Amino acid sequence: MMGPDNGVVSGGIRMVAIHRALGIGLIGCALVVGLLAAPAVLGHESGPEFIDSFDTTLEVREGGALAVNHVIDVHPHGEEIRRGVFFELPEDVGPLTEFSATLGGEPIELEFDDGAVIVAAAEPLATHQSHRFVLRYRADAPWWRQSSGTARLRWEPVIEQFELAWRDAEVRIAWAESLGEPQWPAGGAVDGGTWTRTLRGPLHGEDADAAIERIELRAQASEIESGALRYYGTDWPWRLLLAVGILGLLGFLHTAWRAVGRDPDLGTIASRNAAPEGLSPAAARFVERMGFDETNFVAALVSLRVKQAVELTVDEDNDRLLLDKRPRPASDLSPGERAMMAALFEGEEHVEFGPGDKRAMQASSALKKTLGEEHRGRHFVTNASQRAWGIALGVMLLCFAVVAVVVQASDAITPDPWVIALGIAAAAAGLFAPLIYFELFKAPTRAGAEAKRQIAGLKRYFEDDRAPVSDARHFIALLPYAVALDCEEAWRDRFEGEDESGLDADTAEVLAWYREFQRRHEQIGAIIPIIAGATAANTAATASAGGASAGGV
């Protein structure tokens, strides 16, 4: 039988055992909690850096000015966030002033780069801990006055610029009661004179909020001081100057063209089966177009080949033109052809050239110079003084237009959209109108009009007359003119030289050369890429550029 003392002892032993069991249980729970918390702690020390919070307060003060306050908490790891962050400043609230910033309550210097602000410390931030930046600035004219009598304030949440991970953000609008009741933005919560919208960022995972849209606050424009309002202005001096400039330039160009540049009416054009009087193939094209291009040179080469002055072949493999000089009296050649021959051969008997060859360029220049000396002034005039005046007036208008657009685009308070539109139109007129009329000012003389009438008659003969041509001599004689006037295909298709038994040796040889050339290259225009220095390869380059408008520095 157990005595009283034995019961007390046994009860004490049981109590000690219970206390020990509870202690062991508490220690075990603590270990479990610690183990569960360890990944989070380790993740906090070694995980990705992020913006912990980005809170913006928009304080609308009496009169309508806007005070902006950003409170930015960052958690750097020294990779993307080393000294701080940067982001683009808002554009919808007008000019910004009175910038200041602090880090942990201590002032820091701000940097600006092409519309962005850099909020950063001078030295790298300590990693694996939070740092608070505060940025303040002011917008004196944040409101846009609308025709309905209301004023609109737009705000793009800055946090949406960041590609960095972020946790929380808030936009708060504090409203001055003296301005009357505003029309608050959609969403958010209103508490008296304060509107608040909170956002959960990507670090909340599936609970993150969708991208926030632009915030718009509206109020009666009459409640806002005029200095806080922006609106479209009316700048009549610039409007009148640009309008008069455009009309004046176009009026001068058109009047001058009607006075000196209009081509005379050629009258009824009759088909003509002979070359224009006194004009070589290259000269016929020069007079018709009142200018020079690569086809003038090609037509002169074909004319030299038809006259047996050169042997002409194309090396397809190497994309080169081969020329061999033949003995031929110089009297059979036109002045332009003689000048071209002299520049091509320079005392040699055989030459080769490819795209952009210096010798071909010199020969082309010699032909162009000789054609100009022969026919400019005699068959057409360029009206150089009218051209010069047109270019000078165009440059003046272009300069005025650039100044007007720059002045209006830099006016963030009262820009005039009509001045900007007129400025763009004036710049286009000043640039393109003189260039268009530069060509239109060229006009044929009386002799030139007659020559152009003959050229037009020959083109009609090439293109409109469908009667077959069987005379090989006639076909060969007009072939260089067909090349010069871009009628080679039509002229070639009309030739039906089946009976060539009576041909002289020269005509037969040239005809055989042309048929072989046609078989290989289809038409003589194949020479033009070599003359022009062009290549058959087309290249395309694409470039892409991108990047975040906000991030760490």
XYZ file of C-alpha atoms in Angstrom:
553
model
C 0.000 0.000 0.000
C 1.356 3.380 -1.077
C 1.696 6.095 1.510
C 1.014 9.801 1.127
C 4.636 10.698 0.570
C 4.973 8.155 -2.194
C 1.967 9.704 -4.026
C 3.457 13.161 -3.916
C 6.759 11.916 -5.274
C 5.150 10.005 -8.113
C 2.979 13.015 -8.983
C 6.039 15.255 -9.106
C 7.804 12.848 -11.387
C 4.831 12.870 -13.773
C 4.811 16.700 -13.842
C 8.528 16.830 -14.687
C 7.975 14.364 -17.509
C 5.124 16.445 -18.896
C 7.227 19.631 -18.799
C 10.082 17.872 -20.579
C 7.712 16.605 -23.280
C 6.292 20.086 -23.810
C 9.778 21.558 -24.064
C 10.840 19.003 -26.629
C 7.642 19.689 -28.612
C 8.217 23.439 -28.606
C 11.813 22.988 -29.735
C 10.625 20.690 -32.528
C 8.027 23.222 -33.692
C 10.651 25.945 -33.701
C 12.950 23.768 -35.796
C 10.145 23.043 -38.278
C 9.271 26.730 -38.565
C 12.932 27.578 -39.002
C 13.380 24.987 -41.704
C 10.286 26.231 -43.513
C 11.455 29.816 -43.266
C 15.010 29.056 -44.358
C 14.276 29.015 -48.137
C 12.549 32.370 -47.889
C 15.444 33.856 -45.973
C 17.947 32.383 -48.389
C 15.866 33.601 -51.305
C 15.818 37.092 -49.835
C 19.596 37.040 -49.577
C 20.338 35.520 -52.982
C 17.182 35.865 -55.122
C 16.572 38.454 -57.878
C 16.693 42.130 -57.046
C 13.416 44.016 -57.203
C 11.507 47.198 -56.514
C 9.725 46.646 -53.237
C 7.317 49.575 -53.673
C 6.811 52.578 -55.935
C 4.340 55.073 -54.478
C 3.375 58.262 -56.314
C 1.478 61.176 -54.820
C -0.001 63.792 -57.151
C -0.904 66.824 -55.088
C -3.133 69.257 -56.969
C -2.575 72.581 -55.251
C -4.662 75.732 -55.216
C -4.685 77.264 -58.668
C -4.083 73.900 -60.345
C -0.304 73.408 -60.102
C 0.818 69.822 -59.538
C 3.374 68.641 -56.969
C 4.678 65.130 -57.669
C 6.257 62.924 -55.014
C 7.725 59.462 -55.764
C 8.728 57.168 -52.877
C 10.767 54.258 -54.237
C 11.924 51.314 -52.099
C 14.457 49.070 -53.844
C 16.179 45.836 -52.866
C 19.468 45.669 -54.840
C 21.760 42.723 -55.410
C 24.341 44.679 -57.400
C 23.360 43.423 -60.838
C 20.682 45.600 -62.451
C 20.226 47.867 -59.456
C 23.676 49.054 -58.427
C 23.261 52.739 -57.562
C 19.543 53.353 -58.114
C 16.925 53.497 -60.873
C 16.026 55.561 -63.926
C 12.735 56.199 -65.705
C 11.189 58.524 -68.250
C 9.584 61.676 -66.942
C 5.898 62.283 -67.740
C 5.158 64.239 -70.912
C 1.439 64.852 -70.433
C 1.732 67.351 -67.571
C 3.726 70.116 -69.247
C 7.109 71.539 -68.227
C 8.643 70.165 -65.012
C 10.635 72.187 -62.461
C 11.959 72.187 -58.870
C 13.533 68.724 -58.895
C 14.966 67.325 -55.668
C 15.775 63.843 -54.393
C 16.932 62.057 -51.259
C 18.301 58.630 -50.377
C 17.574 57.557 -46.834
C 16.718 61.167 -46.023
C 20.022 62.543 -47.364
C 20.019 64.766 -50.507
C 21.446 63.287 -53.709
C 22.280 64.781 -57.107
C 19.985 63.962 -60.015
C 21.058 63.241 -63.576
C 18.963 63.712 -66.716
C 19.349 61.919 -70.027
C 17.106 62.596 -73.039
C 13.825 62.871 -71.167
C 14.724 60.392 -68.421
C 15.740 61.049 -64.814
C 18.425 59.008 -63.043
C 17.740 58.693 -59.323
C 20.916 57.144 -57.977
C 23.561 57.338 -55.290
C 27.100 58.392 -56.075
C 28.427 55.010 -54.879
C 27.028 51.479 -55.231
C 24.270 50.618 -52.773
C 24.691 48.018 -50.055
C 23.165 44.774 -51.298
C 20.542 42.506 -49.721
C 18.808 45.319 -47.881
C 16.170 47.906 -48.695
C 16.895 51.521 -49.679
C 14.409 54.354 -50.016
C 14.641 57.045 -52.689
C 12.320 60.049 -52.687
C 11.962 62.199 -55.832
C 10.005 65.455 -55.892
C 9.215 67.856 -58.728
C 6.533 70.271 -59.859
C 4.370 70.829 -62.959
C 3.025 74.380 -63.146
C 0.728 73.782 -66.146
C -0.437 70.159 -65.953
C -3.959 70.742 -67.286
C -5.089 70.637 -70.906
C -8.054 72.878 -71.646
C -10.714 71.268 -73.814
C -13.400 72.815 -75.981
C -16.117 71.445 -73.694
C -15.036 73.812 -70.921
C -13.348 71.107 -68.878
C -9.687 70.686 -68.016
C -7.953 67.309 -68.278
C -4.933 65.986 -66.370
C -3.373 62.778 -67.673
C -0.896 60.585 -65.831
C 0.902 57.463 -67.010
C 1.880 55.324 -63.972
C 5.676 55.240 -63.902
C 5.858 51.702 -62.540
C 4.571 50.363 -65.879
C 7.858 51.409 -67.515
C 9.955 48.940 -65.519
C 10.988 45.493 -66.665
C 12.464 44.907 -63.211
C 10.342 42.805 -60.878
C 8.278 44.851 -58.443
C 5.996 44.097 -55.547
C 3.612 46.979 -54.817
C 2.747 50.376 -56.249
C 0.322 53.120 -55.381
C -0.935 56.255 -57.123
C -2.597 58.822 -54.879
C -4.222 62.093 -55.937
C -4.635 64.762 -53.272
C -7.153 67.405 -54.346
C -7.328 71.015 -53.152
C -10.838 71.631 -51.855
C -10.843 75.203 -53.183
C -10.953 73.851 -56.765
C -14.417 72.366 -56.426
C -15.423 68.758 -56.975
C -13.371 66.948 -59.677
C -14.326 64.032 -61.877
C -12.180 61.296 -60.376
C -10.455 58.664 -62.530
C -12.089 55.295 -63.033
C -11.175 52.670 -60.445
C -9.471 53.406 -57.177
C -10.968 54.513 -53.884
C -12.102 58.026 -52.958
C -11.814 59.278 -49.391
C -12.775 62.927 -49.111
C -10.356 64.876 -51.278
C -8.087 61.900 -51.960
C -8.207 59.242 -54.666
C -6.028 56.119 -54.271
C -5.251 53.216 -56.562
C -3.057 50.357 -55.325
C -1.384 47.800 -57.549
C 0.134 44.388 -56.939
C 3.123 43.633 -59.113
C 4.635 40.489 -60.661
C 6.123 39.381 -57.322
C 2.569 38.565 -56.202
C 2.420 35.839 -58.836
C -1.113 34.906 -59.854
C -2.524 37.617 -57.603
C -0.757 40.367 -59.586
C -2.926 43.082 -61.132
C -3.239 43.646 -64.859
C -1.443 46.611 -66.387
C -2.969 49.880 -65.255
C -4.344 52.208 -67.875
C -3.705 55.909 -68.177
C -5.200 57.904 -65.299
C -7.366 60.889 -66.258
C -8.583 63.520 -63.838
C -11.057 66.163 -65.007
C -12.246 69.441 -63.547
C -13.977 72.618 -64.647
C -11.497 74.809 -66.515
C -13.003 77.863 -64.825
C -11.760 76.538 -61.455
C -8.162 76.334 -62.722
C -5.928 79.384 -62.969
C -5.004 80.334 -66.534
C -1.315 79.802 -65.818
C -1.948 76.132 -65.048
C -3.771 75.503 -68.334
C -2.296 74.443 -71.639
C -4.226 74.773 -74.888
C -3.848 75.156 -78.640
C -2.790 78.694 -79.395
C -3.338 80.887 -82.450
C -0.097 82.309 -83.830
C -1.298 84.423 -86.778
C 2.097 85.941 -87.718
C 3.605 82.505 -88.317
C 0.474 81.297 -90.095
C 0.478 84.257 -92.480
C 4.232 84.084 -93.079
C 4.129 80.401 -93.984
C 0.977 80.676 -96.106
C 2.393 83.646 -98.028
C 5.693 81.792 -98.424
C 4.042 78.706 -99.902
C 1.792 80.668 -102.255
C 4.621 83.020 -103.209
C 7.025 80.203 -104.103
C 4.465 78.215 -106.085
C 3.190 81.375 -107.751
C 6.676 82.424 -108.851
C 7.573 78.971 -110.153
C 4.362 78.543 -112.107
C 4.413 82.069 -113.539
C 8.053 81.737 -114.577
C 7.377 78.359 -116.146
C 4.451 79.722 -118.168
C 6.650 82.587 -119.335
C 9.790 80.695 -120.370
C 9.422 76.954 -119.788
C 6.300 75.834 -121.615
C 7.013 73.592 -124.563
C 5.457 74.807 -127.821
C 2.700 72.768 -129.410
C 4.322 70.447 -131.953
C 1.136 70.254 -133.969
C 0.171 67.188 -135.951
C 2.931 64.574 -135.866
C 3.385 62.649 -139.090
C 5.173 59.319 -139.189
C 8.783 59.747 -140.372
C 10.938 56.874 -141.658
C 14.227 58.791 -141.652
C 16.616 60.002 -138.975
C 16.199 63.583 -137.660
C 18.200 66.024 -139.742
C 21.663 66.715 -138.355
C 21.214 64.627 -135.218
C 23.152 61.529 -134.249
C 21.323 58.866 -132.202
C 22.793 60.185 -128.930
C 21.980 63.766 -129.964
C 18.379 62.806 -130.807
C 17.867 61.506 -127.266
C 19.699 64.517 -125.784
C 17.435 66.964 -127.631
C 14.236 65.008 -126.961
C 14.854 64.790 -123.193
C 16.880 67.990 -122.943
C 19.286 66.056 -120.763
C 21.809 63.216 -120.607
C 21.680 59.679 -119.202
C 23.349 56.287 -119.702
C 21.214 55.453 -122.744
C 22.847 58.338 -124.638
C 26.163 56.556 -124.172
C 24.716 53.167 -125.192
C 23.134 54.673 -128.320
C 26.492 56.203 -129.266
C 28.207 52.816 -128.798
C 25.633 51.094 -131.028
C 26.050 53.843 -133.616
C 29.823 53.281 -133.583
C 29.243 49.541 -134.047
C 26.815 50.082 -136.942
C 29.339 52.423 -138.583
C 32.008 49.698 -138.231
C 34.135 51.967 -136.010
C 34.335 49.430 -133.166
C 33.833 45.762 -132.444
C 31.474 45.433 -129.461
C 30.982 42.334 -127.303
C 29.836 41.633 -123.753
C 31.704 39.261 -121.431
C 28.794 37.831 -119.450
C 30.951 35.850 -117.034
C 32.905 38.873 -115.852
C 30.225 41.508 -116.479
C 32.537 43.504 -118.728
C 32.270 45.308 -122.062
C 34.944 44.553 -124.695
C 35.739 47.104 -127.410
C 38.138 46.787 -130.341
C 38.919 49.793 -132.490
C 38.499 49.470 -136.261
C 39.997 51.737 -138.898
C 37.279 54.148 -139.935
C 37.407 57.713 -141.303
C 36.632 60.207 -138.548
C 34.402 62.126 -140.975
C 31.818 59.329 -140.730
C 31.356 60.023 -137.008
C 29.450 62.793 -135.240
C 31.386 65.231 -132.996
C 30.092 63.480 -129.889
C 31.100 60.063 -131.192
C 34.591 61.310 -132.045
C 35.018 62.763 -128.550
C 33.832 59.505 -127.010
C 36.190 57.416 -129.164
C 39.160 59.562 -128.162
C 38.349 59.224 -124.457
C 37.692 55.484 -124.707
C 40.785 54.306 -126.524
C 43.412 57.001 -125.782
C 45.729 55.629 -128.481
C 44.997 51.954 -127.720
C 43.298 49.435 -129.985
C 41.521 47.301 -127.350
C 39.783 48.294 -124.101
C 37.728 46.515 -121.469
C 35.659 48.067 -118.720
C 33.171 46.969 -116.119
C 30.670 48.679 -113.837
C 31.844 52.121 -112.778
C 35.063 51.951 -114.823
C 36.955 55.251 -114.840
C 37.572 55.155 -118.590
C 33.877 54.644 -119.355
C 33.011 57.536 -117.049
C 35.507 59.775 -118.853
C 34.093 58.772 -122.248
C 30.554 59.424 -121.034
C 31.610 62.854 -119.734
C 33.256 63.675 -123.060
C 30.082 62.736 -124.947
C 27.897 64.735 -122.565
C 30.122 67.802 -122.826
C 30.162 67.699 -126.636
C 26.395 67.212 -126.870
C 25.883 70.151 -124.521
C 28.152 72.394 -126.569
C 26.335 71.389 -129.763
C 22.708 71.548 -128.693
C 22.266 73.501 -125.445
C 21.268 76.989 -126.493
C 20.702 75.914 -130.082
C 17.964 73.318 -129.586
C 16.891 74.068 -125.994
C 17.584 76.449 -123.123
C 17.737 75.678 -119.398
C 16.602 79.134 -118.165
C 19.294 79.089 -115.489
C 18.272 82.365 -113.827
C 14.722 81.138 -113.173
C 16.139 77.892 -111.849
C 18.476 79.753 -109.487
C 15.695 82.010 -108.192
C 13.435 79.009 -107.623
C 16.097 77.186 -105.611
C 16.945 80.307 -103.574
C 13.296 80.956 -102.700
C 12.812 77.284 -101.865
C 15.777 77.319 -99.466
C 14.444 80.464 -97.769
C 10.996 78.923 -97.334
C 12.510 75.701 -96.026
C 14.491 77.628 -93.390
C 11.401 79.573 -92.276
C 9.432 76.330 -92.061
C 12.046 74.603 -89.901
C 12.194 77.565 -87.507
C 8.384 77.706 -87.267
C 8.026 73.998 -86.514
C 10.820 74.078 -83.918
C 9.324 77.128 -82.179
C 5.855 75.600 -82.001
C 7.023 72.118 -81.058
C 9.035 73.556 -78.158
C 6.021 75.503 -76.873
C 4.543 73.113 -74.313
C 1.881 75.588 -73.130
C 0.139 77.028 -76.215
C 1.345 75.271 -79.386
C -0.412 76.163 -82.641
C -1.140 72.970 -84.631
C -1.917 75.004 -87.761
C 1.576 76.483 -87.714
C 3.074 73.007 -87.372
C 0.962 71.707 -90.277
C 1.774 74.730 -92.438
C 5.436 74.394 -91.494
C 5.537 70.809 -92.699
C 3.734 71.795 -95.918
C 6.119 74.723 -96.422
C 9.151 72.495 -95.888
C 7.841 70.032 -98.484
C 7.096 72.856 -100.941
C 10.494 74.472 -100.411
C 12.273 71.178 -100.959
C 10.365 69.511 -103.794
C 8.739 72.298 -105.845
C 12.055 73.850 -107.040
C 13.347 70.381 -107.957
C 10.250 69.639 -110.035
C 10.356 72.984 -111.817
C 14.121 72.638 -112.261
C 13.329 70.174 -115.043
C 10.202 71.940 -116.246
C 12.110 75.190 -116.833
C 14.013 73.581 -119.710
C 12.362 74.565 -122.992
C 13.080 73.919 -126.680
C 14.030 76.736 -129.025
C 12.360 77.144 -132.417
C 15.011 74.893 -133.965
C 14.580 72.497 -131.079
C 10.823 72.353 -131.597
C 11.356 71.351 -135.233
C 13.923 68.733 -134.183
C 11.521 67.353 -131.558
C 8.786 67.189 -134.196
C 11.045 65.043 -136.388
C 12.026 62.873 -133.403
C 8.359 62.388 -132.483
C 7.627 61.406 -136.099
C 10.412 58.811 -136.006
C 9.096 57.377 -132.723
C 5.647 57.107 -134.258
C 7.179 55.256 -137.210
C 8.889 52.823 -134.815
C 5.888 52.209 -132.567
C 2.676 52.812 -134.512
C 3.476 51.696 -138.051
C 2.814 47.952 -138.183
C 4.059 47.369 -141.732
C 6.847 44.742 -141.816
C 10.367 45.977 -142.608
C 12.336 43.759 -144.965
C 15.137 46.156 -145.953
C 18.101 45.147 -143.763
C 20.057 48.329 -144.616
C 17.128 50.470 -143.496
C 16.719 48.404 -140.328
C 20.394 48.658 -139.406
C 20.594 52.388 -140.209
C 17.757 53.220 -137.808
C 18.671 50.670 -135.114
C 20.813 53.137 -133.054
C 17.929 55.647 -133.115
C 15.510 52.951 -131.937
C 17.868 52.238 -129.019
C 18.198 55.960 -128.246
C 14.420 56.511 -128.248
C 13.568 53.342 -126.247
C 11.883 51.742 -129.273
C 14.302 48.872 -129.904
C 11.807 46.102 -129.165
C 9.081 47.545 -131.411
C 11.592 48.135 -134.244
C 13.115 44.666 -133.898
C 9.710 42.965 -134.017
C 8.879 44.645 -137.354
C 12.007 43.385 -139.129
C 11.490 40.408 -141.448
C 14.754 40.172 -143.330
C 14.351 36.731 -144.853
C 16.169 37.317 -148.170
C 19.635 38.655 -147.386
C 21.383 37.457 -150.532
C 21.895 40.963 -151.878
C 23.357 42.525 -148.729
C 26.763 44.129 -148.754
C 29.386 42.658 -146.457
C 29.235 45.454 -143.851
C 25.458 45.315 -143.464
C 25.467 41.514 -143.312
C 28.193 41.564 -140.659
C 26.376 44.119 -138.479
C 23.095 42.231 -138.860
C 24.778 38.970 -137.852
C 26.316 40.735 -134.820
C 22.949 42.137 -133.755
C 21.203 38.779 -134.094
C 23.868 37.092 -131.992
C 23.668 39.890 -129.415
C 19.865 39.549 -129.369
C 20.135 35.795 -128.916
C 22.411 36.218 -125.905
C 20.970 39.326 -124.255
C 17.534 39.865 -125.881
C 18.177 43.586 -126.374
C 20.987 46.130 -126.333
C 19.674 47.628 -123.102
C 21.627 44.852 -121.357
C 24.685 47.097 -121.709
C 23.189 49.821 -119.517
C 23.955 48.207 -116.109
C 27.614 47.992 -117.079
C 27.671 51.597 -118.236
C 25.826 52.843 -115.179
C 27.986 50.939 -112.728
C 24.931 49.112 -111.406
C 24.893 45.572 -110.041
C 22.229 42.932 -110.351
C 22.251 42.032 -106.675
C 19.650 43.472 -104.412
C 20.521 43.824 -100.750
C 18.247 44.480 -97.884
C 19.158 45.424 -94.366
C 16.909 45.324 -91.421
C 17.597 46.793 -88.075
C 15.735 46.547 -84.876
C 16.241 48.453 -81.732
C 14.586 48.108 -78.415
C 15.053 48.406 -74.720
C 13.398 49.314 -71.521
C 12.398 52.911 -70.898
C 13.065 52.393 -67.202
C 15.359 50.222 -65.092
C 18.230 50.089 -62.694
C 21.573 51.880 -62.871
